[in-house]
Amino acid sequence: DAGVIQSPRHEVTEMGQEVTLRCKPISGHDYLFWYRQTMMRGLELLIYFNNNVPIDDSGMPEDRFSAKMPNASFSTLKIQPSEPRDSAVYFCASSPTSGRALSTDTQYFGPGTRLTVL
Amino acid sequence: RKEVEQDPGPFNVPEGATVAFNCTYSNSASQSFFWYRQDCRKEPKLLMSVYSSGNEDGRFTAQLNRASQYISLLIRDSKLSDSATYLCVVNLGSTGRRALTFGSGTRLQVQP
């Protein structure tokens, strides 16, 4: 089975540019999560969706960040305009509703997008 | 106080050693607990869930102490391949809320 797919794997951009990160969750998973990881702050939850609906976006740092999930197999995280402090690894994770996982809270992570804003 | 707190380490141990990590969490109503493993420049991967009665998976044993609000992970007979960062993960919220809170991780380096 394919795991969580993220693209691009690496992104280098200049301050002020728009950045779009993409995620395809594991098929059949109803929950999708976006995280950011930095050395200083560790792994932080930005937003999560259930059945394509945003449930909790309290971790989104500011209005420059937005996330969408137009269908069950695709989500985007957009940063506009980007700033050097946005440099981090952005992970997408997905989770099933019930049944197959050891625990319904178990999350499966994608390989991440390493973002560098110059 | 952090919501999920771990000793960052690093723990440097020889092959074959037994090593234990602890983690404390802030919300006594927390329902779900996990240990994830993260290799350098890779994504976190589930190592094991932590059940109230404690659970074991090969060389790994996880324990939960609800009264003291801490979780532990014991690794026996350490291998070089166990070198990684171990993340303590808790669902701090109420039933139905799916957000997980990750500790900052404990780094383990197993040496030959």
mmCIF file of C-alpha atoms in Angstrom:
data_model
loop_
_atom_site.group_PDB
_atom_site.id
_atom_site.type_symbol
_atom_site.label_atom_id
_atom_site.label_comp_id
_atom_site.label_asym_id
_atom_site.label_seq_id
_atom_site.Cartn_x
_atom_site.Cartn_y
_atom_site.Cartn_z
ATOM 1 C CA ASP A 1 0.000 0.000 0.000
ATOM 2 C CA ALA A 2 1.185 3.500 -0.765
ATOM 3 C CA GLY A 3 1.849 5.640 2.244
ATOM 4 C CA VAL A 4 1.227 9.351 2.608
ATOM 5 C CA ILE A 5 2.661 11.190 -0.381
ATOM 6 C CA GLN A 6 4.004 14.717 -0.186
ATOM 7 C CA SER A 7 5.383 17.024 -2.816
ATOM 8 C CA PRO A 8 7.719 18.655 -3.362
ATOM 9 C CA ARG A 9 10.287 16.971 -1.122
ATOM 10 C CA HIS A 10 12.460 20.078 -1.110
ATOM 11 C CA GLU A 11 11.560 23.674 -1.823
ATOM 12 C CA VAL A 12 13.856 26.679 -1.851
ATOM 13 C CA THR A 13 12.245 30.034 -2.410
ATOM 14 C CA GLU A 14 12.811 33.683 -1.792
ATOM 15 C CA MET A 15 11.106 35.780 0.820
ATOM 16 C CA GLY A 16 7.780 37.106 -0.391
ATOM 17 C CA GLN A 17 7.062 34.259 -2.783
ATOM 18 C CA GLU A 18 4.035 31.997 -2.545
ATOM 19 C CA VAL A 19 4.700 28.393 -1.546
ATOM 20 C CA THR A 20 2.278 25.504 -2.009
ATOM 21 C CA LEU A 21 2.841 22.157 -0.347
ATOM 22 C CA ARG A 22 0.830 19.116 -1.391
ATOM 23 C CA CYS A 23 -0.309 15.971 0.336
ATOM 24 C CA LYS A 24 -2.096 12.801 -0.658
ATOM 25 C CA PRO A 25 -3.286 10.812 2.386
ATOM 26 C CA ILE A 26 -3.495 7.046 2.613
ATOM 27 C CA SER A 27 -6.574 5.876 0.784
ATOM 28 C CA GLY A 28 -9.504 5.373 3.145
ATOM 29 C CA HIS A 29 -8.122 7.580 5.899
ATOM 30 C CA ASP A 30 -10.618 10.197 7.042
ATOM 31 C CA TYR A 31 -8.274 12.425 9.006
ATOM 32 C CA LEU A 32 -5.481 14.551 7.605
ATOM 33 C CA PHE A 33 -2.987 16.560 9.643
ATOM 34 C CA TRP A 34 -0.410 19.208 8.762
ATOM 35 C CA TYR A 35 2.619 19.644 11.052
ATOM 36 C CA ARG A 36 5.690 21.836 11.068
ATOM 37 C CA GLN A 37 8.991 20.737 12.621
ATOM 38 C CA THR A 38 11.875 22.999 13.600
ATOM 39 C CA MET A 39 14.816 22.506 15.917
ATOM 40 C CA MET A 40 13.598 25.237 18.232
ATOM 41 C CA ARG A 41 9.922 24.309 18.501
ATOM 42 C CA GLY A 42 9.823 20.617 17.671
ATOM 43 C CA LEU A 43 6.806 19.124 15.918
ATOM 44 C CA GLU A 44 3.782 21.420 15.972
ATOM 45 C CA LEU A 45 0.288 20.685 14.715
ATOM 46 C CA LEU A 46 -0.903 23.369 12.312
ATOM 47 C CA ILE A 47 -4.352 22.134 11.268
ATOM 48 C CA TYR A 48 -6.328 18.957 10.853
ATOM 49 C CA PHE A 49 -9.266 17.864 8.715
ATOM 50 C CA ASN A 50 -11.936 15.234 9.117
ATOM 51 C CA ASN A 51 -13.786 14.180 5.970
ATOM 52 C CA ASN A 52 -12.284 17.181 4.168
ATOM 53 C CA VAL A 53 -13.603 19.659 6.758
ATOM 54 C CA PRO A 54 -11.133 21.676 8.870
ATOM 55 C CA ILE A 55 -11.653 20.751 12.521
ATOM 56 C CA ASP A 56 -8.922 22.611 14.358
ATOM 57 C CA ASP A 57 -6.753 25.330 12.825
ATOM 58 C CA SER A 58 -5.589 26.880 16.083
ATOM 59 C CA GLY A 59 -2.001 25.975 15.283
ATOM 60 C CA MET A 60 -1.869 27.956 12.048
ATOM 61 C CA PRO A 61 0.662 30.669 12.836
ATOM 62 C CA GLU A 62 -0.956 33.584 11.052
ATOM 63 C CA ASP A 63 -3.023 34.656 8.076
ATOM 64 C CA ARG A 64 -0.167 34.004 5.696
ATOM 65 C CA PHE A 65 -0.880 30.288 6.132
ATOM 66 C CA SER A 66 -3.908 28.591 4.621
ATOM 67 C CA ALA A 67 -4.864 24.964 4.087
ATOM 68 C CA LYS A 68 -7.485 23.311 1.944
ATOM 69 C CA MET A 69 -8.757 19.817 1.345
ATOM 70 C CA PRO A 70 -10.915 19.865 -1.789
ATOM 71 C CA ASN A 71 -11.391 16.085 -1.788
ATOM 72 C CA ALA A 72 -10.531 12.984 0.206
ATOM 73 C CA SER A 73 -7.291 12.364 -1.649
ATOM 74 C CA PHE A 74 -5.659 15.773 -1.754
ATOM 75 C CA SER A 75 -4.722 18.657 0.512
ATOM 76 C CA THR A 76 -2.605 21.778 0.161
ATOM 77 C CA LEU A 77 -0.833 24.045 2.604
ATOM 78 C CA LYS A 78 -0.110 27.475 1.210
ATOM 79 C CA ILE A 79 2.144 30.190 2.565
ATOM 80 C CA GLN A 80 1.746 33.629 1.025
ATOM 81 C CA PRO A 81 3.942 35.605 1.351
ATOM 82 C CA SER A 82 6.690 33.375 2.690
ATOM 83 C CA GLU A 83 9.255 34.585 5.235
ATOM 84 C CA PRO A 84 12.637 33.172 6.318
ATOM 85 C CA ARG A 85 11.158 32.125 9.686
ATOM 86 C CA ASP A 86 8.835 29.758 7.817
ATOM 87 C CA SER A 87 11.843 27.577 6.983
ATOM 88 C CA ALA A 88 11.093 24.148 8.437
ATOM 89 C CA VAL A 89 10.106 20.618 7.546
ATOM 90 C CA TYR A 90 6.378 20.350 6.896
ATOM 91 C CA PHE A 91 4.806 16.950 7.448
ATOM 92 C CA CYS A 92 1.434 15.682 6.417
ATOM 93 C CA ALA A 93 -0.082 12.728 8.274
ATOM 94 C CA SER A 94 -3.278 10.744 7.943
ATOM 95 C CA SER A 95 -5.308 8.569 10.254
ATOM 96 C CA PRO A 96 -8.223 6.180 9.825
ATOM 97 C CA THR A 97 -11.516 6.642 11.605
ATOM 98 C CA SER A 98 -11.631 3.216 13.146
ATOM 99 C CA GLY A 99 -10.959 -0.463 12.841
ATOM 100 C CA ARG A 100 -7.709 -1.113 11.101
ATOM 101 C CA ALA A 101 -5.179 0.781 13.191
ATOM 102 C CA LEU A 102 -3.818 -0.314 16.534
ATOM 103 C CA SER A 103 -5.489 2.767 17.887
ATOM 104 C CA THR A 104 -7.770 5.093 16.021
ATOM 105 C CA ASP A 105 -5.439 7.932 17.002
ATOM 106 C CA THR A 106 -2.468 6.400 15.196
ATOM 107 C CA GLN A 107 -1.100 8.754 12.577
ATOM 108 C CA TYR A 108 0.977 7.833 9.546
ATOM 109 C CA PHE A 109 3.389 10.463 8.331
ATOM 110 C CA GLY A 110 4.552 11.398 4.878
ATOM 111 C CA PRO A 111 8.243 11.982 4.143
ATOM 112 C CA GLY A 112 7.900 15.744 4.607
ATOM 113 C CA THR A 113 8.713 18.829 2.576
ATOM 114 C CA ARG A 114 11.897 20.627 3.555
ATOM 115 C CA LEU A 115 11.219 24.324 2.978
ATOM 116 C CA THR A 116 13.942 26.943 2.883
ATOM 117 C CA VAL A 117 12.966 30.585 2.520
ATOM 118 C CA LEU A 118 15.901 32.831 1.694
ATOM 119 C CA ARG B 1 5.472 23.869 31.713
ATOM 120 C CA LYS B 2 5.360 21.957 28.419
ATOM 121 C CA GLU B 3 2.295 19.827 27.802
ATOM 122 C CA VAL B 4 4.430 16.786 26.968
ATOM 123 C CA GLU B 5 7.889 16.833 28.438
ATOM 124 C CA GLN B 6 10.893 14.628 27.732
ATOM 125 C CA ASP B 7 14.571 14.673 28.590
ATOM 126 C CA PRO B 8 16.234 15.632 25.290
ATOM 127 C CA GLY B 9 19.327 13.537 25.981
ATOM 128 C CA PRO B 10 21.433 12.477 24.212
ATOM 129 C CA PHE B 11 21.628 9.075 25.821
ATOM 130 C CA ASN B 12 24.882 7.439 24.732
ATOM 131 C CA VAL B 13 24.838 3.723 25.530
ATOM 132 C CA PRO B 14 26.907 0.709 24.419
ATOM 133 C CA GLU B 15 25.401 -2.066 22.351
ATOM 134 C CA GLY B 16 23.560 -4.552 24.512
ATOM 135 C CA ALA B 17 22.691 -2.025 27.200
ATOM 136 C CA THR B 18 19.228 -1.433 28.613
ATOM 137 C CA VAL B 19 18.000 2.137 28.425
ATOM 138 C CA ALA B 20 14.835 3.785 29.686
ATOM 139 C CA PHE B 21 13.120 7.021 28.721
ATOM 140 C CA ASN B 22 10.429 8.817 30.657
ATOM 141 C CA CYS B 23 7.889 11.363 29.588
ATOM 142 C CA THR B 24 5.378 13.426 31.572
ATOM 143 C CA TYR B 25 2.137 14.920 30.312
ATOM 144 C CA SER B 26 0.020 17.733 31.639
ATOM 145 C CA ASN B 27 -3.598 16.648 31.210
ATOM 146 C CA SER B 28 -4.898 13.934 33.516
ATOM 147 C CA ALA B 29 -7.818 13.338 31.133
ATOM 148 C CA SER B 30 -5.525 12.275 28.293
ATOM 149 C CA GLN B 31 -6.716 9.118 26.563
ATOM 150 C CA SER B 32 -4.130 7.912 24.075
ATOM 151 C CA PHE B 33 -0.404 7.503 24.352
ATOM 152 C CA PHE B 34 2.287 6.493 21.901
ATOM 153 C CA TRP B 35 5.987 6.291 21.294
ATOM 154 C CA TYR B 36 7.160 7.305 17.839
ATOM 155 C CA ARG B 37 10.652 6.949 16.463
ATOM 156 C CA GLN B 38 12.267 9.498 14.176
ATOM 157 C CA ASP B 39 15.496 8.890 12.310
ATOM 158 C CA CYS B 40 17.635 11.815 11.215
ATOM 159 C CA ARG B 41 15.970 13.727 8.353
ATOM 160 C CA LYS B 42 13.084 11.250 8.192
ATOM 161 C CA GLU B 43 9.443 11.291 9.203
ATOM 162 C CA PRO B 44 8.209 10.088 12.610
ATOM 163 C CA LYS B 45 7.064 6.463 12.601
ATOM 164 C CA LEU B 46 4.906 4.708 15.143
ATOM 165 C CA LEU B 47 6.971 2.504 17.434
ATOM 166 C CA MET B 48 4.196 1.385 19.743
ATOM 167 C CA SER B 49 1.009 2.434 21.433
ATOM 168 C CA VAL B 50 1.007 2.548 25.219
ATOM 169 C CA TYR B 51 -1.789 0.740 27.010
ATOM 170 C CA SER B 52 -2.890 1.136 30.602
ATOM 171 C CA SER B 53 -1.758 -2.375 31.480
ATOM 172 C CA GLY B 54 1.638 -1.865 29.886
ATOM 173 C CA ASN B 55 2.722 -3.618 26.730
ATOM 174 C CA GLU B 56 5.758 -5.247 25.225
ATOM 175 C CA ASP B 57 6.940 -5.651 21.660
ATOM 176 C CA GLY B 58 10.125 -7.668 21.443
ATOM 177 C CA ARG B 59 12.894 -5.686 23.118
ATOM 178 C CA PHE B 60 10.609 -2.707 23.741
ATOM 179 C CA THR B 61 8.368 -2.268 26.781
ATOM 180 C CA ALA B 62 6.038 0.671 27.344
ATOM 181 C CA GLN B 63 4.376 1.571 30.634
ATOM 182 C CA LEU B 64 1.743 4.117 31.583
ATOM 183 C CA ASN B 65 1.317 5.578 35.049
ATOM 184 C CA ARG B 66 -1.879 7.615 35.051
ATOM 185 C CA ALA B 67 -1.617 8.646 38.687
ATOM 186 C CA SER B 68 1.752 10.291 38.122
ATOM 187 C CA GLN B 69 1.005 11.215 34.503
ATOM 188 C CA TYR B 70 4.056 9.681 32.993
ATOM 189 C CA ILE B 71 4.918 7.196 30.277
ATOM 190 C CA SER B 72 8.068 5.164 29.974
ATOM 191 C CA LEU B 73 9.854 3.246 27.240
ATOM 192 C CA LEU B 74 12.385 0.549 28.026
ATOM 193 C CA ILE B 75 14.721 -0.792 25.370
ATOM 194 C CA ARG B 76 16.599 -3.977 26.184
ATOM 195 C CA ASP B 77 19.687 -5.322 24.414
ATOM 196 C CA SER B 78 20.217 -2.084 22.472
ATOM 197 C CA LYS B 79 21.258 -2.378 18.839
ATOM 198 C CA LEU B 80 23.126 0.129 16.707
ATOM 199 C CA SER B 81 19.958 0.419 14.631
ATOM 200 C CA ASP B 82 18.057 1.712 17.677
ATOM 201 C CA SER B 83 19.936 5.011 17.366
ATOM 202 C CA ALA B 84 17.225 7.591 16.717
ATOM 203 C CA THR B 85 15.085 10.201 18.425
ATOM 204 C CA TYR B 86 12.170 8.796 20.425
ATOM 205 C CA LEU B 87 9.076 10.980 20.588
ATOM 206 C CA CYS B 88 6.534 10.718 23.368
ATOM 207 C CA VAL B 89 3.078 11.436 21.956
ATOM 208 C CA VAL B 90 -0.181 12.086 23.793
ATOM 209 C CA ASN B 91 -3.722 12.897 22.840
ATOM 210 C CA LEU B 92 -4.246 15.567 25.470
ATOM 211 C CA GLY B 93 -7.793 16.305 24.461
ATOM 212 C CA SER B 94 -11.231 14.991 25.190
ATOM 213 C CA THR B 95 -12.779 11.949 23.586
ATOM 214 C CA GLY B 96 -13.239 12.510 19.876
ATOM 215 C CA ARG B 97 -10.516 15.099 19.514
ATOM 216 C CA ARG B 98 -7.825 13.629 17.330
ATOM 217 C CA ALA B 99 -4.959 16.088 17.704
ATOM 218 C CA LEU B 100 -1.770 14.589 19.091
ATOM 219 C CA THR B 101 0.840 16.522 21.030
ATOM 220 C CA PHE B 102 4.435 15.513 20.487
ATOM 221 C CA GLY B 103 7.233 15.834 22.989
ATOM 222 C CA SER B 104 10.476 17.328 21.779
ATOM 223 C CA GLY B 105 12.096 13.904 21.677
ATOM 224 C CA THR B 106 14.860 12.001 23.418
ATOM 225 C CA ARG B 107 17.909 11.266 21.319
ATOM 226 C CA LEU B 108 19.498 7.822 21.677
ATOM 227 C CA GLN B 109 22.937 6.973 20.331
ATOM 228 C CA VAL B 110 23.953 3.331 20.620
ATOM 229 C CA GLN B 111 27.687 2.874 20.292
ATOM 230 C CA PRO B 112 29.658 -0.202 19.225
#
